Short mmCIF file of C-alpha atoms and ligand atoms in Angstrom, two decimals:
data_model
loop_
_atom_site.label_atom_id
_atom_site.label_comp_id
_atom_site.label_asym_id
_atom_site.label_seq_id
_atom_site.Cartn_x
_atom_site.Cartn_y
_atom_site.Cartn_z
CA MET A 1 81.63 122.63 93.46
CA GLU A 2 80.63 119.92 95.90
CA TYR A 3 81.09 116.31 94.91
CA GLU A 4 79.43 113.10 95.96
CA ILE A 5 81.44 109.87 96.18
CA ILE A 6 79.85 106.69 94.78
CA ILE A 7 81.24 103.34 95.90
CA GLY A 8 80.44 99.75 94.98
CA LEU A 9 82.47 96.87 96.39
CA GLU A 10 83.48 93.45 95.13
CA VAL A 11 84.52 91.26 98.04
CA HIS A 12 86.33 87.95 97.64
CA VAL A 13 86.01 85.58 100.57
CA GLU A 14 87.85 82.28 100.95
CA LEU A 15 85.53 79.61 102.26
CA SER A 16 86.74 77.49 105.16
CA THR A 17 86.01 74.13 103.59
CA LYS A 18 88.52 71.36 104.30
CA SER A 19 89.28 70.67 100.66
CA LYS A 20 89.47 72.75 97.51
CA ILE A 21 86.56 73.48 95.20
CA TYR A 22 87.28 70.91 92.44
CA CYS A 23 89.78 68.48 94.00
CA SER A 24 90.58 66.95 97.37
CA CYS A 25 93.70 69.02 98.12
CA THR A 26 93.73 70.78 101.48
CA THR A 27 92.82 74.45 101.74
CA ASP A 28 95.17 75.02 104.71
CA PHE A 29 96.87 78.40 104.66
CA GLY A 30 100.66 78.42 104.55
CA GLY A 31 102.53 75.17 104.11
CA GLU A 32 105.58 74.78 101.95
CA ALA A 33 105.07 76.19 98.46
CA ASN A 34 103.47 73.83 95.94
CA THR A 35 102.75 71.01 98.38
CA HIS A 36 98.94 71.42 98.49
CA ILE A 37 98.49 70.69 94.83
CA CYS A 38 97.47 67.93 92.40
CA PRO A 39 96.96 67.54 88.64
CA ILE A 40 93.44 69.01 88.91
CA CYS A 41 94.23 72.28 90.65
CA THR A 42 97.35 72.78 88.54
CA GLY A 43 95.34 72.32 85.35
CA MET A 44 97.07 69.30 83.86
CA PRO A 45 95.58 68.12 80.56
CA GLY A 46 92.87 65.51 80.72
CA VAL A 47 91.74 65.98 84.32
CA LEU A 48 88.13 66.64 85.31
CA PRO A 49 86.89 68.90 88.11
CA VAL A 50 84.27 67.68 90.60
CA LEU A 51 82.37 70.36 92.53
CA ASN A 52 82.72 70.29 96.32
CA LYS A 53 79.14 70.23 97.66
CA LYS A 54 80.13 72.14 100.81
CA VAL A 55 81.10 75.11 98.65
CA VAL A 56 77.55 75.39 97.37
CA GLU A 57 76.14 74.96 100.87
CA TYR A 58 78.39 77.71 102.26
CA ALA A 59 77.62 80.08 99.39
CA VAL A 60 73.88 79.52 99.85
CA LYS A 61 74.32 80.25 103.56
CA ALA A 62 75.98 83.54 102.68
CA GLY A 63 73.22 84.30 100.19
CA LEU A 64 70.46 83.64 102.70
CA ALA A 65 72.24 85.66 105.41
CA ALA A 66 72.52 88.55 102.94
CA ASN A 67 68.82 88.33 102.07
CA CYS A 68 69.40 87.12 98.50
CA SER A 69 67.20 84.96 96.38
CA ILE A 70 68.86 81.63 95.69
CA ALA A 71 68.85 80.36 92.13
CA GLU A 72 67.38 76.90 91.79
CA TYR A 73 69.48 76.49 88.69
CA SER A 74 72.83 78.10 88.14
CA LYS A 75 75.90 77.19 86.18
CA GLN A 76 79.64 77.64 86.16
CA ASP A 77 81.60 79.42 83.45
CA ARG A 78 85.16 79.76 82.28
CA LYS A 79 86.65 83.20 82.64
CA ASN A 80 89.65 83.18 80.33
CA TYR A 81 92.75 85.15 81.01
CA PHE A 82 96.41 84.46 80.57
CA TYR A 83 98.52 85.04 83.63
CA PRO A 84 100.92 82.67 85.40
CA ASP A 85 98.92 82.57 88.65
CA LEU A 86 96.29 80.62 86.74
CA PRO A 87 97.73 77.39 85.30
CA LYS A 88 94.59 76.47 83.35
CA ALA A 89 94.55 79.93 81.71
CA TYR A 90 90.94 80.21 82.83
CA GLN A 91 89.24 80.58 86.17
CA ILE A 92 86.07 78.64 86.80
CA SER A 93 83.56 81.22 88.00
CA GLN A 94 79.92 82.07 87.42
CA TYR A 95 78.83 84.61 84.84
CA ASP A 96 75.23 85.08 83.77
CA LEU A 97 73.57 82.69 86.23
CA PRO A 98 75.05 83.26 89.68
CA LEU A 99 73.97 81.27 92.71
CA CYS A 100 72.60 84.22 94.72
CA GLN A 101 71.11 87.55 93.64
CA ASN A 102 69.28 90.68 94.80
CA GLY A 103 70.00 90.81 98.49
CA TYR A 104 70.93 93.48 100.98
CA ILE A 105 72.82 94.10 104.20
CA ASP A 106 71.91 96.84 106.67
CA ILE A 107 74.78 98.84 108.08
CA GLU A 108 74.98 101.30 110.96
CA VAL A 109 75.88 104.80 109.84
CA GLU A 110 75.64 108.20 111.40
CA GLY A 111 71.96 108.88 111.82
CA GLY A 112 70.76 105.26 111.80
CA ALA A 113 70.67 102.23 109.56
CA LYS A 114 71.34 102.21 105.84
CA ARG A 115 70.55 99.42 103.40
CA ILE A 116 73.30 98.37 100.96
CA GLY A 117 72.12 96.30 98.00
CA ILE A 118 73.84 93.03 97.16
CA THR A 119 73.81 92.52 93.41
CA ARG A 120 75.04 88.95 93.43
CA ILE A 121 77.08 86.30 95.19
CA HIS A 122 78.75 83.66 93.07
CA ILE A 123 81.21 80.82 93.58
CA GLU A 124 84.63 80.62 91.95
CA GLU A 125 88.15 79.31 92.46
CA ASP A 126 91.11 81.24 93.79
CA ALA A 127 94.35 81.62 91.81
CA GLY A 128 97.92 80.91 92.86
CA LYS A 129 100.26 83.41 94.42
CA LEU A 130 103.09 85.14 92.61
CA MET A 131 106.08 86.19 94.69
CA HIS A 132 108.05 88.98 93.11
CA ASP A 133 110.24 89.93 96.03
CA GLU A 134 111.96 86.67 96.97
CA ASN A 135 114.36 86.80 94.09
CA GLU A 136 115.83 89.69 92.17
CA THR A 137 115.44 88.46 88.66
CA ASP A 138 112.66 85.87 88.81
CA THR A 139 109.09 85.60 89.97
CA LEU A 140 108.23 82.51 92.00
CA ILE A 141 104.81 80.84 91.93
CA ASP A 142 103.05 79.04 94.75
CA TYR A 143 99.99 77.11 93.57
CA ASN A 144 98.81 76.09 97.05
CA ARG A 145 96.01 78.66 96.90
CA CYS A 146 94.95 77.56 93.40
CA GLY A 147 91.44 76.10 93.59
CA VAL A 148 90.69 77.29 97.10
CA PRO A 149 86.96 78.05 97.03
CA LEU A 150 85.84 81.67 96.98
CA ILE A 151 82.61 83.52 96.97
CA GLU A 152 82.53 86.89 95.30
CA ILE A 153 80.03 89.33 96.76
CA VAL A 154 79.18 92.28 94.52
CA THR A 155 77.33 95.27 95.95
CA GLU A 156 75.22 97.91 94.29
CA PRO A 157 76.91 101.34 94.05
CA ASP A 158 75.13 102.35 97.27
CA MET A 159 77.92 103.61 99.51
CA ARG A 160 78.71 107.32 99.73
CA SER A 161 81.82 107.57 101.91
CA ALA A 162 84.87 105.69 103.14
CA GLN A 163 83.11 105.27 106.49
CA GLU A 164 80.11 103.60 104.86
CA ALA A 165 82.37 101.26 102.91
CA ARG A 166 84.21 100.40 106.09
CA ALA A 167 80.96 99.81 107.97
CA PHE A 168 79.78 97.54 105.16
CA VAL A 169 82.93 95.42 105.22
CA GLU A 170 82.72 95.16 109.00
CA SER A 171 79.06 94.10 108.89
CA LEU A 172 79.69 91.62 106.10
CA ARG A 173 82.68 90.13 107.88
CA ASN A 174 80.70 89.85 111.07
CA ILE A 175 77.83 88.03 109.32
CA LEU A 176 80.23 85.63 107.58
CA GLN A 177 81.86 84.86 110.92
CA TYR A 178 78.47 84.26 112.56
CA ILE A 179 77.53 81.74 109.87
CA ASP A 180 81.02 80.28 110.15
CA ILE A 181 81.90 79.91 106.48
CA SER A 182 85.21 81.80 106.50
CA ASP A 183 87.76 83.01 109.00
CA CYS A 184 87.70 86.36 107.15
CA LYS A 185 91.31 87.16 108.01
CA MET A 186 92.08 90.18 105.88
CA GLN A 187 95.79 90.04 106.71
CA GLU A 188 95.99 86.44 105.38
CA GLY A 189 93.99 87.36 102.31
CA SER A 190 90.90 85.32 103.11
CA LEU A 191 88.80 88.48 102.72
CA ARG A 192 89.88 90.87 99.97
CA VAL A 193 88.09 93.96 98.81
CA ASP A 194 88.03 95.68 95.42
CA VAL A 195 86.75 99.25 95.53
CA ASN A 196 84.85 100.70 92.55
CA LEU A 197 84.65 104.44 92.90
CA SER A 198 83.37 107.41 90.97
CA VAL A 199 82.50 110.98 91.86
CA ARG A 200 79.76 113.28 90.58
CA PRO A 201 78.78 116.86 91.25
CA LYS A 202 76.18 116.95 94.04
CA GLY A 203 72.71 116.91 92.52
CA GLN A 204 73.74 115.22 89.25
CA LYS A 205 71.74 112.09 88.51
CA GLU A 206 74.11 110.12 86.30
CA PHE A 207 77.09 108.35 87.77
CA GLY A 208 80.56 109.39 86.74
CA THR A 209 83.16 107.06 85.23
CA ARG A 210 84.55 104.68 87.82
CA THR A 211 87.91 103.22 88.59
CA GLU A 212 88.56 99.97 90.40
CA MET A 213 91.19 99.45 93.09
CA LYS A 214 92.12 95.83 93.62
CA ASN A 215 92.83 93.62 96.59
CA LEU A 216 92.75 95.96 99.55
CA ASN A 217 93.61 93.84 102.56
CA SER A 218 92.87 95.90 105.63
CA LEU A 219 90.07 98.19 106.77
CA ARG A 220 92.57 100.97 107.13
CA SER A 221 93.82 100.65 103.57
CA ILE A 222 90.23 100.60 102.27
CA VAL A 223 89.51 103.90 104.00
CA ARG A 224 92.77 105.49 102.90
CA ALA A 225 92.47 104.24 99.31
CA ILE A 226 88.94 105.63 99.03
CA GLU A 227 89.87 109.02 100.42
CA SER A 228 92.89 109.29 98.17
CA GLU A 229 91.11 108.12 95.00
CA ALA A 230 88.12 110.43 95.54
CA LYS A 231 90.50 113.35 95.95
CA ARG A 232 92.42 112.38 92.81
CA GLN A 233 89.27 112.09 90.69
CA ILE A 234 87.95 115.44 91.88
CA GLU A 235 91.27 117.08 91.08
CA VAL A 236 91.29 115.58 87.58
CA ILE A 237 87.76 116.82 86.91
CA GLU A 238 88.38 120.25 88.44
CA SER A 239 91.40 120.73 86.22
CA GLY A 240 89.34 119.98 83.12
CA GLY A 241 90.43 116.36 82.65
CA ILE A 242 88.33 113.22 82.32
CA ILE A 243 88.38 110.04 84.38
CA VAL A 244 89.54 106.96 82.51
CA GLN A 245 87.87 103.69 83.41
CA GLU A 246 90.79 101.65 84.66
CA THR A 247 92.10 99.27 87.27
CA ARG A 248 94.41 100.87 89.80
CA ARG A 249 96.78 99.42 92.35
CA TRP A 250 96.84 100.90 95.83
CA ASP A 251 100.29 101.21 97.36
CA ASP A 252 99.62 101.23 101.08
CA GLN A 253 103.19 102.18 101.96
CA LYS A 254 103.28 105.26 99.77
CA GLY A 255 99.60 106.08 100.27
CA ILE A 256 98.91 106.50 96.55
CA SER A 257 97.33 104.46 93.78
CA TYR A 258 98.59 104.13 90.26
CA SER A 259 97.16 102.87 87.02
CA MET A 260 97.62 99.14 86.37
CA ARG A 261 95.70 98.63 83.18
CA THR A 262 92.66 99.96 81.41
CA LYS A 263 89.55 98.19 82.63
CA GLU A 264 88.79 94.96 80.85
CA GLU A 265 85.24 94.37 79.66
CA ALA A 266 83.36 91.10 80.11
CA HIS A 267 83.92 90.21 76.44
CA ASP A 268 87.68 90.41 77.00
CA TYR A 269 87.31 87.32 79.17
CA ARG A 270 85.53 85.29 76.51
CA TYR A 271 83.23 83.77 79.12
CA PHE A 272 81.68 80.48 78.12
CA PRO A 273 79.90 77.70 80.03
CA GLU A 274 82.23 75.23 81.75
CA PRO A 275 81.60 72.04 79.79
CA ASP A 276 83.15 69.73 82.39
CA LEU A 277 80.71 70.58 85.18
CA MET A 278 77.03 69.90 85.65
CA PRO A 279 74.65 72.78 86.41
CA VAL A 280 74.31 73.61 90.11
CA VAL A 281 70.83 72.72 91.30
CA VAL A 282 69.63 73.87 94.70
CA ASP A 283 66.12 72.52 95.17
CA GLU A 284 63.61 73.89 97.68
CA LYS A 285 64.28 71.05 100.14
CA TRP A 286 68.02 71.63 100.27
CA LYS A 287 67.55 75.37 100.48
CA GLU A 288 65.18 74.96 103.44
CA GLU A 289 67.62 72.61 105.13
CA ILE A 290 70.40 75.18 104.81
CA LYS A 291 68.08 77.94 106.01
CA ARG A 292 67.22 75.93 109.11
CA SER A 293 70.91 75.42 109.84
CA LEU A 294 71.60 79.17 109.93
CA PRO A 295 72.41 80.52 113.39
CA GLU A 296 70.95 83.69 114.81
CA LEU A 297 72.47 86.62 112.88
CA PRO A 298 73.97 89.80 114.38
CA ASP A 299 70.88 91.95 113.78
CA ALA A 300 68.52 89.53 115.46
CA ARG A 301 70.94 89.10 118.33
CA ARG A 302 71.26 92.83 118.85
CA LYS A 303 67.50 93.18 119.05
CA ARG A 304 67.28 90.28 121.49
CA TYR A 305 69.94 91.80 123.75
CA ILE A 306 67.87 94.97 123.94
CA SER A 307 64.54 93.29 124.60
CA GLY A 308 65.76 90.23 126.48
CA TYR A 309 68.60 91.59 128.61
CA GLY A 310 67.41 95.19 128.73
CA LEU A 311 70.71 96.48 127.33
CA PRO A 312 70.95 99.92 125.76
CA GLU A 313 71.21 100.00 121.96
CA TYR A 314 74.84 101.08 122.25
CA ASP A 315 75.91 98.07 124.35
CA ALA A 316 73.96 95.65 122.17
CA SER A 317 75.55 96.98 118.97
CA ILE A 318 79.10 96.74 120.23
CA LEU A 319 78.66 93.31 121.80
CA THR A 320 77.10 91.78 118.69
CA GLY A 321 79.69 93.48 116.46
CA SER A 322 81.89 90.45 117.07
CA LYS A 323 80.55 86.94 117.42
CA ALA A 324 83.22 85.98 119.94
CA LEU A 325 82.42 89.00 122.10
CA ALA A 326 78.68 88.34 121.87
CA ASP A 327 79.17 84.68 122.79
CA PHE A 328 81.31 85.67 125.74
CA PHE A 329 78.74 88.19 126.93
CA GLU A 330 75.92 85.73 126.59
CA ASN A 331 77.71 82.92 128.38
CA ALA A 332 78.36 85.29 131.28
CA ALA A 333 74.94 86.93 131.21
CA VAL A 334 73.03 83.65 131.54
CA LYS A 335 74.96 82.97 134.76
CA SER A 336 74.36 86.44 136.16
CA ASN A 337 71.34 88.38 137.33
CA ASN A 338 73.00 91.64 136.39
CA PRO A 339 73.56 91.54 132.61
CA LYS A 340 74.10 95.30 132.40
CA ALA A 341 77.01 95.04 134.84
CA VAL A 342 78.42 92.15 132.77
CA SER A 343 78.14 94.31 129.66
CA ASN A 344 79.80 97.25 131.44
CA PHE A 345 82.76 95.07 132.34
CA ILE A 346 83.10 93.75 128.80
CA LEU A 347 82.81 97.14 127.10
CA GLY A 348 85.07 98.72 129.71
CA ASP A 349 87.86 96.84 131.41
CA VAL A 350 87.78 93.61 129.39
CA SER A 351 88.01 95.51 126.09
CA ARG A 352 90.71 97.77 127.47
CA ILE A 353 92.84 94.82 128.60
CA LEU A 354 92.31 93.02 125.27
CA ASN A 355 93.36 96.16 123.49
CA ASP A 356 96.48 96.61 125.63
CA LYS A 357 97.50 93.02 125.08
CA GLY A 358 96.68 93.07 121.37
CA MET A 359 94.25 90.18 121.88
CA GLU A 360 90.85 89.41 120.35
CA ALA A 361 87.71 88.39 122.20
CA GLU A 362 88.29 84.76 121.23
CA ASP A 363 91.59 84.84 123.16
CA ILE A 364 90.03 85.65 126.56
CA PRO A 365 91.78 83.06 128.75
CA PHE A 366 89.07 82.47 131.38
CA PRO A 367 85.54 81.10 131.10
CA ALA A 368 82.75 83.66 130.73
CA GLU A 369 81.19 82.33 133.90
CA TYR A 370 84.09 83.79 135.90
CA LEU A 371 83.04 87.25 134.79
CA ALA A 372 79.53 86.60 136.07
CA ARG A 373 81.03 85.56 139.38
CA LEU A 374 83.21 88.66 139.51
CA VAL A 375 80.12 90.82 138.98
CA LYS A 376 78.42 88.94 141.79
CA LEU A 377 81.32 89.63 144.16
CA VAL A 378 80.88 93.33 143.48
CA ASP A 379 77.10 93.18 143.78
CA MET A 380 77.34 91.39 147.14
CA GLY A 381 79.77 94.00 148.41
CA THR A 382 82.57 91.47 148.88
CA ILE A 383 84.89 93.59 146.76
CA SER A 384 84.77 97.14 145.47
CA THR A 385 84.67 98.03 141.78
CA THR A 386 88.24 99.27 142.00
CA ILE A 387 89.38 95.92 143.37
CA ALA A 388 87.29 94.12 140.73
CA LYS A 389 89.46 95.73 138.04
CA LYS A 390 92.52 94.35 139.77
CA VAL A 391 90.99 90.86 140.06
CA LEU A 392 90.14 90.99 136.36
CA GLU A 393 93.75 91.82 135.48
CA ILE A 394 94.86 88.77 137.46
CA MET A 395 92.23 86.59 135.75
CA PHE A 396 93.94 87.45 132.45
CA GLU A 397 97.29 86.33 133.89
CA GLN A 398 96.51 83.28 136.03
CA GLU A 399 94.20 80.33 135.77
CA LYS A 400 92.21 81.10 138.90
CA ASP A 401 88.60 81.89 139.58
CA PRO A 402 87.76 85.31 141.02
CA GLU A 403 86.89 83.97 144.49
CA ALA A 404 90.29 82.28 144.77
CA ILE A 405 92.07 85.45 143.69
CA VAL A 406 90.18 87.59 146.19
CA LYS A 407 90.99 85.12 148.95
CA GLU A 408 94.66 84.60 148.11
CA GLU A 409 95.40 88.26 147.65
CA GLY A 410 93.31 89.27 150.67
CA LEU A 411 91.18 91.65 148.64
CA GLU A 412 87.88 91.45 150.52
CA VAL A 413 86.31 94.71 151.44
CA VAL A 414 87.26 95.87 154.92
CA SER A 415 84.04 96.44 156.83
CA ASP A 416 85.61 96.23 160.25
CA GLU A 417 84.59 99.50 161.94
CA LYS A 418 87.43 99.51 164.42
CA ALA A 419 90.06 99.08 161.76
CA LEU A 420 88.49 101.73 159.55
CA ILE A 421 88.23 104.27 162.38
CA GLU A 422 91.97 103.88 162.92
CA VAL A 423 92.55 104.63 159.26
CA VAL A 424 90.22 107.63 159.35
CA LYS A 425 91.98 109.07 162.40
CA LYS A 426 95.35 108.67 160.77
CA VAL A 427 94.20 110.38 157.57
CA ILE A 428 92.68 113.27 159.52
CA SER A 429 95.83 113.89 161.53
CA ASN A 430 98.04 113.68 158.45
CA ASN A 431 95.99 116.12 156.36
CA GLU A 432 95.27 119.13 158.51
CA LYS A 433 94.99 121.47 155.56
CA SER A 434 92.24 119.43 153.93
CA VAL A 435 90.40 119.07 157.23
CA GLU A 436 90.54 122.86 157.52
CA ASP A 437 89.19 123.21 153.99
CA TYR A 438 86.39 120.78 154.74
CA ARG A 439 85.35 122.84 157.74
CA LYS A 440 85.21 125.89 155.49
CA GLY A 441 82.68 123.98 153.40
CA LYS A 442 84.87 122.75 150.57
CA ASP A 443 83.29 119.49 149.33
CA LYS A 444 86.34 118.65 147.28
CA ALA A 445 88.37 118.30 150.46
CA PHE A 446 86.08 115.50 151.62
CA GLY A 447 86.61 113.60 148.40
CA PHE A 448 90.34 113.99 148.83
CA LEU A 449 90.22 112.61 152.36
CA VAL A 450 88.15 109.61 151.20
CA GLY A 451 90.75 109.03 148.53
CA GLN A 452 93.56 109.09 151.07
CA ALA A 453 91.73 106.62 153.29
CA MET A 454 91.12 104.33 150.31
CA LYS A 455 94.78 104.50 149.44
CA GLU A 456 95.65 103.62 153.01
CA THR A 457 93.47 100.46 152.75
CA LYS A 458 94.70 99.69 149.21
CA GLY A 459 91.20 100.28 147.87
CA LYS A 460 89.66 97.68 150.12
CA ALA A 461 87.62 99.85 152.49
CA ASN A 462 83.87 99.42 152.31
CA PRO A 463 83.11 102.77 150.64
CA LYS A 464 79.76 103.42 152.34
CA LEU A 465 81.09 102.68 155.77
CA LEU A 466 84.24 104.67 155.15
CA ASN A 467 82.24 107.73 154.10
CA LYS A 468 80.07 107.48 157.16
CA LEU A 469 82.97 107.07 159.59
CA LEU A 470 84.98 109.87 158.05
CA LYS A 471 82.04 112.25 158.25
CA GLU A 472 81.40 111.34 161.86
CA GLU A 473 85.01 111.78 162.80
CA LEU A 474 85.22 115.17 161.09
CA GLU A 475 82.05 116.32 162.85
CA LYS A 476 83.58 115.34 166.19
CA LYS A 477 86.56 117.51 165.43
CA ASN A 478 84.22 120.36 164.69
CA LEU A 479 82.98 120.43 168.23
P1 ADP B 1 82.23 94.65 86.15
O1 ADP B 1 81.47 93.41 85.94
O2 ADP B 1 82.82 95.23 84.95
O3 ADP B 1 83.22 94.56 87.30
P2 ADP B 1 79.81 95.79 87.32
O4 ADP B 1 78.86 96.62 86.58
O5 ADP B 1 79.40 94.43 87.68
O6 ADP B 1 81.18 95.79 86.54
O7 ADP B 1 80.19 96.59 88.64
C1 ADP B 1 81.18 96.19 89.49
C2 ADP B 1 81.10 97.04 90.71
O8 ADP B 1 81.21 98.41 90.40
C3 ADP B 1 79.81 96.91 91.49
O9 ADP B 1 80.12 96.81 92.86
C4 ADP B 1 79.07 98.19 91.19
O10 ADP B 1 78.27 98.57 92.29
C5 ADP B 1 80.19 99.16 91.01
N1 ADP B 1 79.88 100.29 90.15
C6 ADP B 1 79.29 100.25 88.95
N2 ADP B 1 79.21 101.51 88.42
C7 ADP B 1 79.79 102.34 89.31
C8 ADP B 1 80.03 103.77 89.34
N3 ADP B 1 79.69 104.57 88.33
N4 ADP B 1 80.64 104.27 90.44
C9 ADP B 1 81.02 103.49 91.45
N5 ADP B 1 80.82 102.16 91.46
C10 ADP B 1 80.21 101.58 90.43
MG1 MG B 2 84.09 92.95 88.47
ZN1 ZN B 3 94.33 69.76 93.90
#
């Protein structure tokens, strides 16, 4: 039997506000354990929380960017559970009246765009961090993360494969980086994904029972966890078993998940309204203000790159897939009259070098304008494309503009006929066999001879002129 995989995600994102959600402690990552804390975020008796306005603003930004409707009136609730990472024994979250609802995000999948529904986005506080490995017999607790503001983004069960889930997380992360409300560093835990997954025989209408895998912290582990869990569920069903609704922990090292606990229901949390906080009111005026403050989003940018810069869909998608890359492209493109060549450089050699060096687009060490100038040097025929690659490598190493590099390293194209004829003659006399082959009509031999001449000039020969001179010289020999 063929099975279909059904996936819905719950994504927790730490907001990059300066202070925590209900107190003025810093949200800075790291720091010595239990130094970013106060009586409020450690839940001492008698303290009162005060909502950080920026948290609401950021969450509304996310809601608008994900095409949600924003609730004019929402409230905060206590989600009760007893675990040492939560000193109050409840987390302040939102239950029945979340801030944002009914949105969507479009993702790129094989065969075009697909719309993934966003059920809700609500605000809540993060919990502390338990460290089980530092000490053999005890668990240590760091409350620095306690009270760091989060949004939780819940999707509809609209994804059908690990690739779609991955594409969704990438799109979501990209949007959140564009609107600048989180650094979305999965490895530091500022973007964490829970995967809800079920399988059903192809053609069946009802969903199967789902399991939930918690806190996946890399794209790779999301993909692997999904593939492994889908396989496990299918095997259970095929062997006559039933799927138990439960929470599972993914062990990335071993590549397997195991049962943590049976799934808790909402009533297990004894949700009730947080009596110490006022309702959250986002009136039309504030909402409009936030809407106006939104930057251009990836989708709009992609379309503009196609219509405005005449880029192919492929280039536009990759460039806008990272805000830093898109910014870099745009800053170079406005200084260039050859945006396609700028894009080619970025998608080609710049990306390759970044990849080799393990760097991100935001780490490019030279101003985007330098790339525009490099493209211009090629377009004017001052340097060849081969040499341009070399100049680019140097731009990553030294703080120099491309013109200075070309000058200092003597990389200008050699267009001096006399000098080139000397080179051509030398190549011809050193490669008799190839000259013979050329005479017999082998085109390949000509390419080889050009290559040798280029090598001789360290890639600096003006290619057009070199071709012409080589041909002429070979014809002479023919006589
Ligand atoms: P809870 O509040 O118990 O976590 P929800 O109904 O809000 O449960 O769903 C949580 C997530 O699980 C959502 O992302 C939703 O899309 C997803 N989901 C719900 N039912 C299924 C299912 N049968 N298969 C896969 N995912 C599902
Ligand atoms: Mg849930
Ligand atoms: Zn505090």
